[in-house]
Coordinates of C-alpha atoms in Angstrom, one line a residue:
M1 CA 62.1 -52.3 -91.0
E2 CA 61.5 -55.2 -93.4
L3 CA 59.7 -57.2 -90.6
L4 CA 57.6 -54.2 -89.7
E5 CA 56.6 -53.6 -93.3
R6 CA 55.6 -57.3 -93.7
A7 CA 53.6 -57.0 -90.6
R8 CA 51.9 -53.8 -91.8
Q9 CA 51.0 -55.5 -95.1
W10 CA 49.5 -58.5 -93.2
A11 CA 47.5 -56.3 -90.9
S12 CA 46.1 -54.3 -93.8
H13 CA 44.7 -57.5 -95.2
D14 CA 43.4 -59.0 -92.0
P15 CA 39.6 -59.4 -92.2
D16 CA 39.3 -59.6 -88.4
P17 CA 39.3 -56.1 -86.9
A18 CA 40.5 -57.3 -83.5
T19 CA 43.6 -59.1 -84.7
A20 CA 44.3 -56.4 -87.3
S21 CA 44.1 -53.7 -84.6
A22 CA 46.3 -55.6 -82.2
L23 CA 49.1 -56.1 -84.7
S24 CA 48.9 -52.5 -85.9
A25 CA 49.2 -51.3 -82.4
D26 CA 52.3 -53.4 -81.8
I27 CA 53.8 -52.2 -85.1
E28 CA 53.3 -48.5 -84.0
A29 CA 54.8 -49.2 -80.6
A30 CA 57.7 -51.0 -82.1
E31 CA 58.4 -48.1 -84.3
R32 CA 58.6 -45.9 -81.2
G33 CA 61.2 -48.3 -79.7
D34 CA 59.0 -50.5 -77.5
E35 CA 61.1 -53.7 -77.4
E36 CA 58.3 -55.8 -76.0
A37 CA 56.0 -54.8 -78.8
A38 CA 58.8 -55.5 -81.3
A39 CA 59.2 -59.0 -79.9
R40 CA 55.4 -59.6 -80.3
V41 CA 55.6 -58.5 -83.9
S42 CA 58.5 -60.7 -84.5
A43 CA 56.7 -63.7 -83.0
A44 CA 53.6 -62.9 -85.0
M45 CA 55.5 -62.7 -88.3
N46 CA 57.9 -65.6 -87.8
G47 CA 56.9 -67.4 -91.0
P48 CA 53.7 -69.1 -91.9
L49 CA 52.3 -71.9 -89.7
Q50 CA 53.4 -75.3 -91.1
F51 CA 51.5 -78.5 -91.4
G52 CA 52.9 -80.8 -88.7
T53 CA 51.8 -84.0 -87.0
A54 CA 48.2 -82.7 -86.7
G55 CA 48.0 -80.0 -89.4
L56 CA 48.2 -76.4 -88.4
R57 CA 48.5 -75.6 -84.7
G58 CA 49.6 -72.5 -82.8
V59 CA 48.7 -69.7 -80.4
V60 CA 45.6 -67.8 -81.2
G61 CA 46.6 -64.2 -82.1
P62 CA 47.4 -61.8 -84.9
G63 CA 50.0 -62.5 -87.7
E64 CA 51.0 -65.2 -90.1
S65 CA 52.5 -67.3 -87.3
R66 CA 49.4 -67.5 -85.2
M67 CA 45.9 -69.0 -85.5
N68 CA 43.4 -66.4 -86.6
L69 CA 40.7 -65.8 -89.2
A70 CA 43.2 -64.7 -91.8
V71 CA 45.3 -67.8 -91.5
V72 CA 42.3 -70.1 -91.5
S73 CA 40.8 -68.3 -94.5
R74 CA 43.9 -68.7 -96.6
A75 CA 44.5 -72.3 -95.4
T76 CA 41.0 -73.2 -96.5
A77 CA 41.4 -71.5 -99.8
G78 CA 44.6 -73.5 -100.4
L79 CA 43.0 -76.8 -99.2
C80 CA 40.0 -76.3 -101.5
E81 CA 42.3 -75.6 -104.5
V82 CA 44.1 -78.9 -103.9
V83 CA 41.0 -80.9 -103.2
K84 CA 39.4 -79.7 -106.5
R85 CA 42.5 -80.8 -108.4
H86 CA 42.1 -84.3 -107.2
A87 CA 38.4 -84.9 -106.6
T88 CA 36.0 -86.3 -109.1
G89 CA 33.1 -83.9 -109.6
T90 CA 32.1 -81.4 -107.0
P91 CA 34.1 -82.2 -103.8
T92 CA 32.5 -82.5 -100.3
L93 CA 34.1 -81.0 -97.2
V94 CA 33.0 -81.7 -93.6
V95 CA 33.9 -79.1 -91.0
G96 CA 33.8 -79.5 -87.2
C97 CA 35.2 -77.7 -84.2
D98 CA 35.6 -77.9 -80.5
A99 CA 35.0 -75.2 -77.9
R100 CA 38.4 -73.5 -77.7
Y101 CA 38.9 -69.8 -78.2
G102 CA 38.3 -69.0 -81.8
S103 CA 37.0 -72.4 -82.8
S104 CA 33.5 -71.4 -83.7
E105 CA 34.7 -68.4 -85.8
F106 CA 37.4 -70.4 -87.5
A107 CA 35.0 -73.2 -88.4
T108 CA 32.4 -70.7 -89.8
A109 CA 35.1 -69.0 -91.9
A110 CA 36.3 -72.4 -93.3
C111 CA 32.7 -73.3 -94.3
R112 CA 32.2 -69.9 -96.0
V113 CA 35.5 -70.0 -97.9
A114 CA 34.9 -73.5 -99.1
S115 CA 31.4 -72.7 -100.2
A116 CA 32.6 -69.7 -102.3
A117 CA 35.3 -72.0 -103.8
G118 CA 32.6 -74.3 -105.2
V119 CA 33.0 -77.0 -102.6
R120 CA 29.9 -78.6 -101.0
V121 CA 30.2 -78.0 -97.3
L122 CA 28.7 -80.3 -94.6
A123 CA 28.8 -78.2 -91.4
L124 CA 28.8 -80.4 -88.2
P125 CA 27.3 -79.2 -84.9
Q126 CA 29.8 -77.0 -83.3
A127 CA 31.6 -77.7 -80.0
N128 CA 31.8 -81.4 -80.6
P129 CA 34.6 -84.0 -80.4
T130 CA 37.2 -84.7 -83.1
P131 CA 36.0 -88.3 -83.5
L132 CA 32.6 -87.0 -84.8
T133 CA 34.5 -85.2 -87.6
S134 CA 36.6 -88.2 -88.3
F135 CA 33.5 -90.4 -88.3
S136 CA 31.8 -88.1 -90.8
M137 CA 34.6 -88.6 -93.3
L138 CA 33.6 -92.2 -93.9
H139 CA 29.9 -91.7 -93.1
F140 CA 29.4 -89.1 -95.8
D141 CA 32.2 -90.4 -98.0
A142 CA 33.7 -86.8 -97.9
D143 CA 36.6 -85.8 -100.0
A144 CA 38.1 -83.7 -97.2
G145 CA 37.5 -82.8 -93.6
V146 CA 38.6 -79.9 -91.3
M147 CA 38.5 -80.1 -87.5
V148 CA 39.3 -76.9 -85.7
T149 CA 41.0 -78.1 -82.5
A150 CA 44.2 -78.0 -80.6
S151 CA 43.3 -81.2 -78.7
H152 CA 45.2 -81.3 -75.4
N153 CA 47.4 -78.3 -76.0
P154 CA 47.4 -75.4 -73.5
A155 CA 44.5 -72.9 -73.4
P156 CA 46.0 -70.2 -75.7
D157 CA 46.3 -72.6 -78.6
N158 CA 44.1 -73.7 -81.5
G159 CA 44.6 -75.7 -84.6
Y160 CA 43.3 -76.8 -88.0
K161 CA 43.3 -80.6 -88.6
V162 CA 42.9 -81.9 -92.2
Y163 CA 41.6 -85.2 -93.4
L164 CA 41.3 -86.5 -97.0
G165 CA 39.1 -89.3 -98.4
G166 CA 36.2 -89.8 -100.9
S167 CA 37.5 -89.6 -104.4
V168 CA 40.8 -87.8 -103.3
V169 CA 42.3 -90.6 -101.2
Q170 CA 41.1 -94.2 -101.2
G171 CA 42.2 -97.5 -99.9
D172 CA 43.7 -97.7 -96.4
G173 CA 44.3 -94.0 -96.3
R174 CA 40.6 -93.1 -96.9
G175 CA 39.3 -90.7 -94.3
V176 CA 42.7 -90.3 -92.6
Q177 CA 44.8 -87.2 -91.8
I178 CA 47.0 -85.8 -94.5
V179 CA 50.5 -87.2 -95.2
P180 CA 53.1 -86.2 -97.8
P181 CA 53.0 -85.2 -100.5
F182 CA 49.5 -83.6 -99.8
D183 CA 50.9 -81.5 -97.0
A184 CA 53.4 -79.8 -99.3
E185 CA 50.9 -79.4 -102.0
I186 CA 48.4 -77.7 -99.7
A187 CA 51.2 -75.5 -98.2
A188 CA 52.1 -74.4 -101.7
A189 CA 48.5 -73.6 -102.5
I190 CA 48.1 -71.6 -99.3
E191 CA 51.2 -69.6 -100.1
A192 CA 49.7 -68.9 -103.6
A193 CA 46.3 -67.9 -102.1
P194 CA 45.3 -64.2 -102.2
P195 CA 45.5 -62.0 -99.1
A196 CA 42.9 -63.0 -96.5
D197 CA 40.5 -60.1 -97.2
E198 CA 40.4 -61.0 -100.9
V199 CA 39.5 -64.6 -100.3
P200 CA 35.8 -65.0 -101.4
M201 CA 33.2 -66.2 -98.9
N202 CA 29.5 -67.1 -99.2
D203 CA 26.9 -69.5 -97.7
D204 CA 25.6 -70.9 -100.9
L205 CA 26.8 -74.5 -100.6
I206 CA 26.7 -75.0 -96.8
E207 CA 24.5 -77.7 -95.4
A208 CA 24.1 -78.3 -91.7
V209 CA 24.3 -82.1 -90.8
D210 CA 24.2 -84.0 -87.6
P211 CA 25.5 -87.6 -87.6
R212 CA 25.7 -87.9 -83.8
E213 CA 22.9 -90.5 -83.6
E214 CA 24.8 -92.7 -86.1
Y215 CA 28.1 -92.2 -84.3
V216 CA 26.6 -93.1 -80.9
A217 CA 25.1 -96.3 -82.4
C218 CA 28.5 -97.4 -83.8
A219 CA 30.5 -96.5 -80.7
S220 CA 28.1 -98.1 -78.2
A221 CA 28.0 -101.3 -80.4
L222 CA 31.6 -101.9 -79.4
A223 CA 30.5 -103.1 -76.0
S224 CA 31.0 -106.8 -75.2
G225 CA 30.5 -109.2 -72.3
D226 CA 27.7 -109.8 -69.9
A227 CA 25.1 -107.1 -69.6
S228 CA 25.0 -107.3 -65.8
A229 CA 28.8 -107.0 -65.6
R230 CA 28.5 -103.7 -67.5
E231 CA 25.8 -102.4 -65.2
N232 CA 27.8 -103.3 -62.1
L233 CA 31.0 -101.5 -63.2
R234 CA 31.4 -98.2 -61.3
I235 CA 33.0 -95.6 -63.6
V236 CA 34.1 -92.0 -62.9
L237 CA 34.3 -90.0 -66.1
T238 CA 36.0 -86.6 -66.7
A239 CA 36.0 -84.6 -69.9
M240 CA 38.8 -82.2 -68.8
H241 CA 36.7 -79.1 -69.6
G242 CA 36.4 -80.2 -73.2
V243 CA 33.5 -81.2 -75.5
G244 CA 33.4 -84.9 -74.7
A245 CA 31.2 -85.2 -71.5
A246 CA 27.7 -85.4 -73.0
I247 CA 28.5 -87.7 -76.0
T248 CA 30.8 -90.0 -74.0
S249 CA 28.3 -90.3 -71.2
R250 CA 25.6 -91.2 -73.7
V251 CA 27.7 -93.7 -75.6
L252 CA 28.6 -95.5 -72.3
A253 CA 25.0 -95.5 -71.2
E254 CA 23.8 -97.0 -74.5
A255 CA 26.6 -99.5 -74.3
G256 CA 25.1 -100.7 -71.0
F257 CA 27.5 -98.9 -68.6
T258 CA 24.8 -97.1 -66.5
N259 CA 26.8 -96.6 -63.4
V260 CA 28.8 -93.6 -64.6
S261 CA 29.6 -90.6 -62.5
L262 CA 30.8 -87.4 -64.2
V263 CA 33.3 -85.1 -62.5
A264 CA 30.9 -82.1 -62.5
A265 CA 33.6 -79.4 -62.2
Q266 CA 35.2 -80.5 -65.4
A267 CA 32.1 -81.5 -67.4
D268 CA 31.2 -78.3 -69.2
P269 CA 33.4 -76.9 -72.0
D270 CA 35.6 -74.1 -70.7
P271 CA 38.5 -72.9 -73.0
D272 CA 40.4 -71.7 -69.9
F273 CA 40.7 -75.2 -68.5
P274 CA 40.6 -73.7 -65.0
T275 CA 41.1 -76.8 -62.8
V276 CA 44.2 -78.3 -64.5
P277 CA 47.6 -76.8 -65.3
F278 CA 47.5 -78.4 -68.7
P279 CA 44.4 -80.0 -70.3
N280 CA 46.2 -83.2 -70.9
P281 CA 45.1 -86.3 -68.9
E282 CA 48.7 -87.5 -69.0
E283 CA 50.0 -84.5 -67.0
A284 CA 50.7 -84.8 -63.3
G285 CA 47.6 -83.7 -61.3
A286 CA 45.2 -83.8 -64.2
L287 CA 43.3 -86.7 -62.7
D288 CA 43.3 -85.5 -59.1
M289 CA 39.6 -84.5 -59.1
A290 CA 38.6 -87.7 -60.7
I291 CA 40.7 -89.8 -58.2
E292 CA 39.1 -88.0 -55.3
Q293 CA 35.6 -88.7 -56.6
A294 CA 36.5 -92.3 -57.4
C295 CA 37.8 -92.8 -53.8
E296 CA 34.5 -91.4 -52.4
Q297 CA 32.4 -93.6 -54.6
G298 CA 34.3 -96.8 -54.5
A299 CA 34.7 -96.8 -58.3
D300 CA 36.3 -99.6 -60.4
L301 CA 37.6 -97.4 -63.2
I302 CA 38.4 -93.8 -64.1
I303 CA 38.0 -92.8 -67.7
A304 CA 39.3 -89.4 -68.9
V305 CA 38.9 -88.0 -72.4
D306 CA 41.0 -85.1 -73.4
P307 CA 39.4 -81.7 -74.5
D308 CA 38.5 -82.9 -78.0
A309 CA 37.8 -86.5 -76.8
D310 CA 40.1 -88.1 -79.3
R311 CA 42.4 -89.5 -76.5
C312 CA 41.4 -91.7 -73.6
A313 CA 43.3 -92.1 -70.3
L314 CA 42.5 -94.8 -67.7
A315 CA 43.2 -95.1 -64.0
V316 CA 42.5 -98.1 -61.9
P317 CA 42.6 -99.0 -58.2
D318 CA 46.2 -99.6 -56.9
P319 CA 46.8 -100.5 -53.2
A320 CA 50.5 -99.7 -53.7
S321 CA 49.7 -96.1 -54.6
Q322 CA 49.5 -93.3 -52.1
T323 CA 46.2 -92.1 -53.5
G324 CA 44.9 -95.7 -54.0
W325 CA 44.8 -95.2 -57.7
S326 CA 47.3 -95.3 -60.6
P327 CA 47.0 -94.1 -64.2
L328 CA 47.8 -96.7 -66.8
S329 CA 50.4 -95.7 -69.5
G330 CA 49.4 -95.6 -73.1
D331 CA 51.5 -98.7 -73.7
Q332 CA 49.7 -100.6 -71.0
I333 CA 46.3 -99.6 -72.3
G334 CA 47.3 -100.4 -75.9
S335 CA 48.6 -103.8 -75.0
L336 CA 45.5 -104.6 -72.8
I337 CA 43.1 -103.6 -75.5
G338 CA 45.1 -105.4 -78.2
E339 CA 45.0 -108.6 -76.2
F340 CA 41.3 -108.2 -75.3
L341 CA 40.2 -107.6 -78.9
A342 CA 42.5 -110.3 -80.3
S343 CA 41.2 -112.9 -77.8
R344 CA 37.7 -112.1 -78.9
G345 CA 38.3 -112.9 -82.6
L346 CA 39.4 -109.5 -84.0
T347 CA 39.8 -109.6 -87.7
G348 CA 42.5 -107.4 -89.2
S349 CA 45.9 -106.3 -88.2
L350 CA 47.3 -104.7 -85.0
A351 CA 49.5 -101.6 -85.4
N352 CA 51.3 -99.1 -83.3
S353 CA 53.8 -96.4 -83.7
I354 CA 57.6 -97.0 -83.7
V355 CA 57.9 -95.1 -80.4
S356 CA 55.3 -97.3 -78.7
S357 CA 56.0 -100.6 -76.9
R358 CA 57.1 -103.8 -78.8
L359 CA 54.6 -105.8 -76.7
L360 CA 51.8 -105.5 -79.2
S361 CA 53.8 -107.2 -81.9
R362 CA 54.3 -110.2 -79.6
I363 CA 50.6 -110.2 -78.8
A364 CA 49.8 -110.2 -82.5
R365 CA 52.2 -113.0 -83.2
A366 CA 50.6 -115.1 -80.4
H367 CA 47.2 -114.7 -81.9
G368 CA 48.3 -115.3 -85.5
L369 CA 47.6 -111.7 -86.5
E370 CA 49.6 -109.4 -88.7
H371 CA 51.4 -106.5 -87.0
H372 CA 52.5 -103.2 -88.5
T373 CA 55.0 -100.7 -87.0
T374 CA 54.4 -97.2 -88.3
L375 CA 55.8 -93.7 -87.9
T376 CA 54.5 -91.5 -85.1
G377 CA 51.0 -90.1 -85.4
F378 CA 47.6 -91.4 -86.4
K379 CA 48.0 -90.1 -89.9
W380 CA 50.3 -93.2 -90.2
I381 CA 48.8 -95.6 -87.7
A382 CA 45.3 -95.3 -89.2
R383 CA 46.5 -96.2 -92.7
A384 CA 48.1 -99.5 -91.6
P385 CA 47.0 -102.2 -94.0
G386 CA 43.9 -104.1 -92.9
L387 CA 43.8 -102.3 -89.6
G388 CA 41.7 -103.9 -86.8
F389 CA 43.2 -101.9 -83.9
G390 CA 46.0 -99.4 -83.6
Y391 CA 47.5 -97.3 -80.9
E392 CA 50.3 -94.9 -79.9
E393 CA 51.8 -94.5 -76.5
A394 CA 50.4 -90.9 -76.1
I395 CA 47.0 -92.5 -75.0
G396 CA 45.7 -92.5 -78.6
F397 CA 43.7 -95.6 -79.6
C398 CA 41.9 -96.5 -82.9
S399 CA 39.3 -99.0 -81.6
D400 CA 36.8 -98.9 -84.5
P401 CA 38.7 -98.3 -87.8
A402 CA 35.7 -99.4 -89.8
H403 CA 34.0 -96.1 -88.8
V404 CA 36.7 -93.8 -87.4
R405 CA 40.2 -93.8 -89.0
D406 CA 41.8 -91.8 -86.2
K407 CA 42.2 -92.1 -82.5
D408 CA 38.9 -92.0 -80.7
G409 CA 38.7 -91.6 -76.9
I410 CA 34.9 -92.2 -76.9
A411 CA 34.8 -95.5 -78.7
T412 CA 37.9 -96.6 -76.7
S413 CA 36.1 -95.9 -73.4
V414 CA 33.5 -98.5 -74.4
V415 CA 36.2 -101.2 -75.2
A416 CA 38.2 -100.3 -72.1
A417 CA 35.1 -100.5 -69.8
S418 CA 34.2 -103.8 -71.4
L419 CA 37.7 -105.1 -70.6
V420 CA 37.6 -104.0 -67.0
A421 CA 34.1 -105.4 -66.5
S422 CA 35.1 -108.7 -67.9
L423 CA 38.1 -108.9 -65.6
K424 CA 35.9 -107.9 -62.6
T425 CA 33.5 -110.8 -63.2
Q426 CA 36.6 -113.2 -63.2
G427 CA 37.7 -111.8 -59.9
R428 CA 40.8 -110.4 -61.6
S429 CA 42.3 -106.9 -61.9
V430 CA 44.0 -105.0 -64.7
W431 CA 47.3 -105.6 -62.8
D432 CA 46.6 -109.4 -62.9
E433 CA 46.1 -109.2 -66.7
L434 CA 49.3 -107.1 -67.2
E435 CA 51.2 -109.7 -65.1
R436 CA 49.8 -112.5 -67.3
L437 CA 50.9 -110.7 -70.4
A438 CA 54.4 -110.2 -68.9
R439 CA 54.7 -113.9 -68.1
L440 CA 53.7 -114.8 -71.6
H441 CA 55.8 -112.2 -73.5
G442 CA 58.4 -110.7 -71.1
L443 CA 58.1 -107.7 -68.9
H444 CA 57.9 -104.6 -71.2
V445 CA 58.3 -101.4 -69.3
S446 CA 58.4 -98.0 -71.1
S447 CA 58.9 -94.5 -69.8
P448 CA 59.2 -91.0 -71.4
L449 CA 62.0 -88.6 -71.1
T450 CA 60.9 -85.1 -72.3
F451 CA 62.8 -81.9 -72.6
R452 CA 60.7 -78.7 -73.0
V453 CA 62.7 -75.8 -74.6
D454 CA 62.2 -72.1 -75.0
D455 CA 64.3 -71.9 -78.1
I456 CA 63.1 -74.3 -80.8
E457 CA 66.6 -74.3 -82.3
Q458 CA 67.9 -76.2 -79.3
I459 CA 66.0 -79.3 -80.5
A460 CA 67.8 -79.4 -83.8
S461 CA 71.2 -78.8 -82.2
R462 CA 70.7 -81.6 -79.6
M463 CA 69.5 -84.0 -82.3
A464 CA 72.6 -83.2 -84.3
R465 CA 74.7 -83.8 -81.2
L466 CA 73.1 -87.2 -80.7
R467 CA 73.7 -88.2 -84.3
A468 CA 77.3 -87.2 -84.0
Q469 CA 78.0 -88.8 -80.7
P470 CA 75.6 -91.7 -80.0
P471 CA 76.2 -93.8 -76.9
S472 CA 78.2 -97.1 -77.1
V473 CA 76.8 -98.5 -73.9
L474 CA 73.5 -98.0 -72.0
A475 CA 72.7 -99.4 -68.5
G476 CA 75.8 -101.6 -68.9
S477 CA 74.7 -103.2 -72.1
P478 CA 76.5 -102.6 -75.4
V479 CA 74.7 -100.6 -78.1
V480 CA 74.2 -102.9 -81.1
E481 CA 72.2 -100.5 -83.3
V482 CA 72.1 -96.8 -83.9
S483 CA 69.6 -95.9 -86.7
D484 CA 69.0 -92.4 -88.1
L485 CA 65.3 -92.5 -88.9
A486 CA 65.8 -89.5 -91.3
Q487 CA 67.3 -92.1 -93.6
G488 CA 64.2 -94.3 -93.5
Y489 CA 63.9 -97.4 -91.3
R490 CA 62.7 -100.9 -92.2
G491 CA 60.5 -99.6 -95.0
L492 CA 59.2 -96.6 -93.1
P493 CA 59.3 -93.1 -94.7
P494 CA 62.1 -90.8 -93.4
T495 CA 61.3 -88.9 -90.2
D496 CA 63.4 -86.9 -87.8
G497 CA 64.5 -89.3 -85.1
V498 CA 67.3 -91.6 -83.8
L499 CA 66.8 -95.1 -82.6
V500 CA 69.3 -96.7 -80.2
L501 CA 69.1 -100.5 -79.4
T502 CA 71.2 -102.4 -76.9
E503 CA 72.2 -106.1 -76.7
A504 CA 69.8 -106.4 -73.7
E505 CA 66.9 -105.2 -75.9
D506 CA 66.8 -101.8 -74.2
R507 CA 65.6 -99.2 -76.8
V508 CA 65.5 -95.4 -76.9
I509 CA 64.0 -93.3 -79.7
A510 CA 64.6 -89.6 -79.7
R511 CA 62.5 -87.2 -81.8
P512 CA 61.2 -83.7 -81.8
S513 CA 57.5 -83.3 -80.9
G514 CA 55.3 -82.6 -83.8
T515 CA 52.9 -80.4 -81.8
E516 CA 54.9 -78.7 -78.9
P517 CA 58.4 -77.3 -78.3
K518 CA 59.8 -80.5 -76.9
L519 CA 62.4 -83.0 -77.6
K520 CA 61.0 -86.4 -76.6
C521 CA 62.8 -89.6 -75.8
Y522 CA 60.9 -92.9 -75.6
L523 CA 62.5 -95.6 -73.5
E524 CA 61.6 -99.3 -73.2
V525 CA 63.3 -102.2 -71.5
I526 CA 62.3 -105.8 -71.9
L527 CA 63.2 -108.3 -69.2
P528 CA 62.6 -112.1 -69.0
V529 CA 60.2 -113.4 -66.4
V530 CA 61.2 -116.5 -64.5
D531 CA 58.4 -119.0 -63.6
G532 CA 57.4 -118.8 -60.0
E533 CA 59.3 -115.6 -59.3
P534 CA 57.9 -112.1 -59.0
L535 CA 58.0 -109.7 -61.9
P536 CA 61.4 -107.9 -62.0
W537 CA 59.8 -104.4 -61.7
G538 CA 62.7 -103.1 -59.6
Q539 CA 65.3 -104.1 -62.1
A540 CA 63.3 -102.6 -65.0
R541 CA 63.0 -99.3 -63.2
E542 CA 66.7 -99.2 -62.3
R543 CA 67.6 -99.8 -66.0
L544 CA 65.2 -97.0 -67.1
E545 CA 66.6 -94.5 -64.6
A546 CA 70.2 -95.4 -65.7
I547 CA 69.2 -94.9 -69.4
K548 CA 67.5 -91.6 -68.6
A549 CA 70.5 -90.2 -66.8
A550 CA 72.8 -91.3 -69.7
F551 CA 70.6 -89.8 -72.3
A552 CA 70.1 -86.5 -70.5
E553 CA 73.9 -86.2 -70.5
I554 CA 74.2 -87.2 -74.2
I555 CA 71.4 -84.7 -75.2
G556 CA 72.8 -82.0 -73.1
L557 CA 69.5 -80.7 -71.7

């Protein structure tokens, strides 16, 4: 009865008639004994959405635990309260959104709430990529930014991503996503906000802005190498039914990559993502249409940006693959781009997350560059001191931190295409370059081990089990280190995770996902390469499979 009363109170203050009516109908049905309706009410009122790796994110629907106008209105009221506390003078907020269900309405509500709160609002063109919002943070020297997106999450989801900058956060954190203690301060301000229908709204301080020309100029300027090599590179591009097709195509064209073919069936925004099981270019089958088109056209490179175009996946020809093509892992792409930029005189540091490959640190050392290991997520990677390039294994790459302090699939597509074009003129492939790096620094092979759960409590119990009973041996090598990342690790802030390292330099890091109901394990083995002998791929894969089997048993999932 307490749950139903809380739900009734929420519905009575919901400014959206559709979600208010849906929740009210479920409450009435639950009171009549409808168990399915009761379960929906329980899920809708399972506590307020929390700021995680990417801000707020959840299923679109009624209630405090879902993404809806009421939640967005109160979140914006809380955000504006905090920004006004810390800003000098009248603060400026930029607001953007993608094309998911609810995105336009949520972005409009955020603009109107902020305006009524006395915040100057710069409203970006709707249905545009996340990198445009991130770019706008620095371009307009904004104090805060909101991007309404759920990135590569399933179709029912949406989210609310928050940046801080301007006079609120300066230095290396300027224009980057929120980190503690701001997340807790914003959460407290949201909790103190009035009911959603009592949050004031107006249009008085809203100004429409369009920085796409400036963004395109900055992103296309990242191209390098011979102009004819860029013209001759055959690229197939897919936008995964998101908002990246038009702007990514234009950026590539202005960068000199004029031989680009779009996957037409996935080019237009469609919040149902009808041709893929998940709108994530890392998922099996997500690149099938692009590979088919690349085979037909004899392409040199497949580029896939995810639905909000902040991530970039690559696939390249591979004679050993059944399809003739293989996707590159995030670690392979990050290492290739890091080496490519460093060899061309990159100034600044290289950085990657702790769950990403250790190869980038060796590349940095070889080029005399500083390297930083950070916590997972671009809210940490993008604030690495003096950042020149940063990446995370989940195909996220910050290739132009001077203009975008976040992952940017569009800018990265230009750098990646420049890299492949350069290799093509040398008569070399991506695989040749990866082998060269392995012979210089050792063969680094990484692989994920992911457990998707229905009950989120399973993740905490399995992490507790790992902490209580860590392995003593993995793949025949003694474990020499078990570190609980929740206690902090080598100067990093505490985070929920466990690191296991063996004498043979095998490493596993287990942590809960910040955006999905998953427990994720990140595996990496490093093997020496003997001159004149083939790379020990088979040995690396065997070690990874042995570690996966052992960890699945240890985790108990």
